[in-house]
Amino acid sequence: MEIVAAKELDEVVGVVERARNEGRRLRAVGSGHSYSDIALSDGYLVSVDAMDQLIDVDRDAALVRVQAGIKLGELNRALDRHGLAMPSLGEIDKQTLAGAVATDTHGSGLRQGSLSDRVASLELVRADGTVDELDGDSLRAARIALGSLGVVTAVTLRCVPAFTLRHSERPVDLDDALASIGELGRHDHPGLLVFPYARRAVVIERDRVEGRPSPPPAARAWVEDILLKNHVVGLTSRLAGRVPAATPALTRALVRFARPSTRVDSSRKVFTGEVRFPVTSAEWGLPLESAAPAIEAVVSLFERERYPVAMPVLCRFGAPSDSYLSTAFERQTLYLEVLSHTSADADPMIAGVEGALGAFGARPHWAKRFGATAADLAPLYPAWDRFASERARLDPDGLFTNAWTERVLGASGAPDGEAA
Ligand SMILES: Cc1cc2nc3c(=O)[nH]c(=O)nc-3n(C[C@H](O)[C@H](O)[C@H](O)COP(=O)(O)OP(=O)(O)OC[C@H]3O[C@@H](n4cnc5c(N)ncnc54)[C@H](O)[C@@H]3O)c2cc1C
């Protein structure tokens, strides 16, 4: 495998042409934050990390042209300097823009799509070495492409004026949380942390407010964000992995640390934080109407199988998307994420949850762990064949493939979702 760190468009074109002429395969890689083999390569591995500059800012139209290798944190800070922001973000900001867009990275909110939904156009180096600017309808395949249509080198984003968020969280009984999950979904950026063995939950409500941020004092922020959400959660989860029988007791102990809290800060600081312990993750997008029964199914599964996982199940919400491979394609979505410290064997839990959620038409997050194959996934995506046709057109010889894409998307050029 040969790694190429491209600094400009011509270098990307050059390595794509070289790979094609040599009959080798090529994958693009971002910051490597996906939990699977999605970005592995047996040929060339191309990074555009060094292509990380803002190209153009139209503040009035809130349109920003940016090189695709920029890290989300740097992008967010740069937008802030121009009085702009992304309307919704996920939990961390270490990923590259290209990598986050390619896998449908999302935050939460029934009025907000994922990062990919904010892409107005993108520059793509295709398998034949040509450079295309894709916009309009062609974006429906290209936004969430899992690196399988080409290498993305620049992106135009639809941003919004910078805004302030009020974040509040409070522990509640799980039954109360499930009974009022419809109301929770009405907040701008809602979330629910479910602690299966304790039948408790933490409700998270984030809403836009007028006025300037008033961040908490540094000491309080450290206690809440680093001590409790990292060290205490990390330690409890590590112990559960080492002493599986203690997991229910550890979970109940962990819940006791949950306290009501509120803060008002700039959106990027409320949305994103730090994860300082080794973690693995799987997540599914489900039809919103199955939210409560799906959460109950997962809680029952934990109670039955006693997985050595003390971390809460994270539930978020998403608006319908028109991208062919969006996990929220044409439906309001509940995202349900299971997390595990790497000290525990997470495979049985992920397989169990995947099985339990199958009945709800769950679509797995592309960047996270799942066992489904192309044959399982094709029926879940009404526009699967349209994506496959676009893939066959842009990459007819399977240049941008690896073992993961063969399992998950099937061979390039096979529009029926048959695995290679
Ligand atoms: C701690 C943690 C927290 C997370 N939180 C969230 C969250 O809140 N919400 C959420 O939805 N996800 C979340 N994720 C998942 C994460 O956003 C995705 O894994 C994302 O794809 C990682 O971006 P990356 O730059 O590391 O890309 P990689 O993991 O390196 O690559 C991901 C995909 O992007 C493709 N790609 C990368 N660069 C290019 C390019 N230039 N052109 C074409 N394709 C390219 C790769 O080929 C691959 O298919 C989290 C992950 C971690 C580890």
Short mmCIF file of N, CA and C in Angstrom, two decimals, residues 9 14 69 86 105 134 140 142-143 154 160 169 181 187 220-221 232 248 265 276 279 299 320 335 342 350 355 380 410:
data_model
loop_
_atom_site.label_atom_id
_atom_site.label_comp_id
_atom_site.label_asym_id
_atom_site.label_seq_id
_atom_site.Cartn_x
_atom_site.Cartn_y
_atom_site.Cartn_z
N LEU A 9 -4.62 19.92 -6.36
CA LEU A 9 -5.50 19.14 -7.24
C LEU A 9 -4.71 18.29 -8.23
N GLY A 14 -2.92 13.19 -10.64
CA GLY A 14 -1.75 12.39 -11.01
C GLY A 14 -1.81 10.99 -10.40
N GLY A 69 -9.98 18.89 2.57
CA GLY A 69 -9.22 18.25 3.64
C GLY A 69 -9.26 19.00 4.95
N MET A 86 -22.09 26.21 10.82
CA MET A 86 -22.88 25.11 10.29
C MET A 86 -24.12 24.98 11.17
N THR A 105 -22.16 12.20 8.15
CA THR A 105 -21.99 12.56 9.56
C THR A 105 -23.04 13.60 9.97
N LEU A 134 -19.75 19.00 -9.35
CA LEU A 134 -21.09 18.42 -9.32
C LEU A 134 -22.02 19.29 -8.48
N ARG A 140 -27.05 14.16 -5.47
CA ARG A 140 -27.80 13.18 -4.67
C ARG A 140 -27.01 11.88 -4.53
N ALA A 142 -23.46 11.99 -5.13
CA ALA A 142 -22.06 12.32 -4.83
C ALA A 142 -21.80 12.78 -3.40
N ARG A 143 -22.85 13.29 -2.73
CA ARG A 143 -22.59 13.79 -1.37
C ARG A 143 -22.17 12.66 -0.44
N ALA A 154 -12.76 19.76 -3.19
CA ALA A 154 -13.29 21.04 -2.69
C ALA A 154 -14.80 20.92 -2.55
N VAL A 160 -25.04 29.10 7.79
CA VAL A 160 -26.05 30.00 8.36
C VAL A 160 -25.32 31.06 9.18
N GLU A 169 -29.60 19.73 30.17
CA GLU A 169 -29.76 18.28 30.31
C GLU A 169 -30.23 17.96 31.71
N ILE A 181 -41.30 11.40 24.06
CA ILE A 181 -40.24 11.52 23.05
C ILE A 181 -40.67 12.40 21.88
N HIS A 187 -37.60 20.10 19.99
CA HIS A 187 -36.48 21.02 20.27
C HIS A 187 -35.57 21.11 19.04
N ARG A 220 -15.73 24.85 35.82
CA ARG A 220 -16.99 24.09 35.72
C ARG A 220 -17.04 23.29 34.42
N ALA A 221 -16.58 23.91 33.34
CA ALA A 221 -16.58 23.21 32.05
C ALA A 221 -15.70 21.97 32.13
N VAL A 232 -14.91 9.83 34.21
CA VAL A 232 -15.82 8.96 34.96
C VAL A 232 -16.48 7.94 34.02
N PRO A 248 -24.29 -3.96 35.36
CA PRO A 248 -25.53 -3.27 35.79
C PRO A 248 -25.29 -2.35 36.98
N ASP A 265 -23.85 28.93 24.92
CA ASP A 265 -22.55 29.15 24.29
C ASP A 265 -22.72 29.19 22.77
N ARG A 276 -12.15 11.29 25.16
CA ARG A 276 -10.76 11.01 25.54
C ARG A 276 -10.53 9.56 25.95
N VAL A 279 -13.04 4.12 22.19
CA VAL A 279 -14.45 3.77 22.08
C VAL A 279 -14.72 3.15 20.71
N VAL A 299 -33.23 -1.86 24.97
CA VAL A 299 -33.11 -1.96 26.43
C VAL A 299 -33.39 -3.40 26.88
N PRO A 320 -35.50 14.39 6.98
CA PRO A 320 -35.39 13.58 5.75
C PRO A 320 -34.35 14.18 4.80
N TYR A 335 -31.90 8.40 15.20
CA TYR A 335 -30.60 7.72 15.18
C TYR A 335 -30.40 7.07 16.54
N THR A 342 -13.35 0.05 24.45
CA THR A 342 -12.69 -1.04 23.72
C THR A 342 -12.19 -2.15 24.65
N ILE A 350 -23.14 -5.51 19.17
CA ILE A 350 -23.46 -4.88 17.87
C ILE A 350 -24.29 -5.83 17.02
N GLY A 355 -29.55 -7.13 14.90
CA GLY A 355 -30.65 -8.08 14.71
C GLY A 355 -31.96 -7.53 15.24
N LEU A 380 -33.29 -1.56 1.69
CA LEU A 380 -33.56 -0.48 2.66
C LEU A 380 -33.46 0.90 2.02
N GLY A 410 -21.37 -3.90 -3.00
CA GLY A 410 -21.28 -4.81 -4.14
C GLY A 410 -20.23 -4.30 -5.11
#
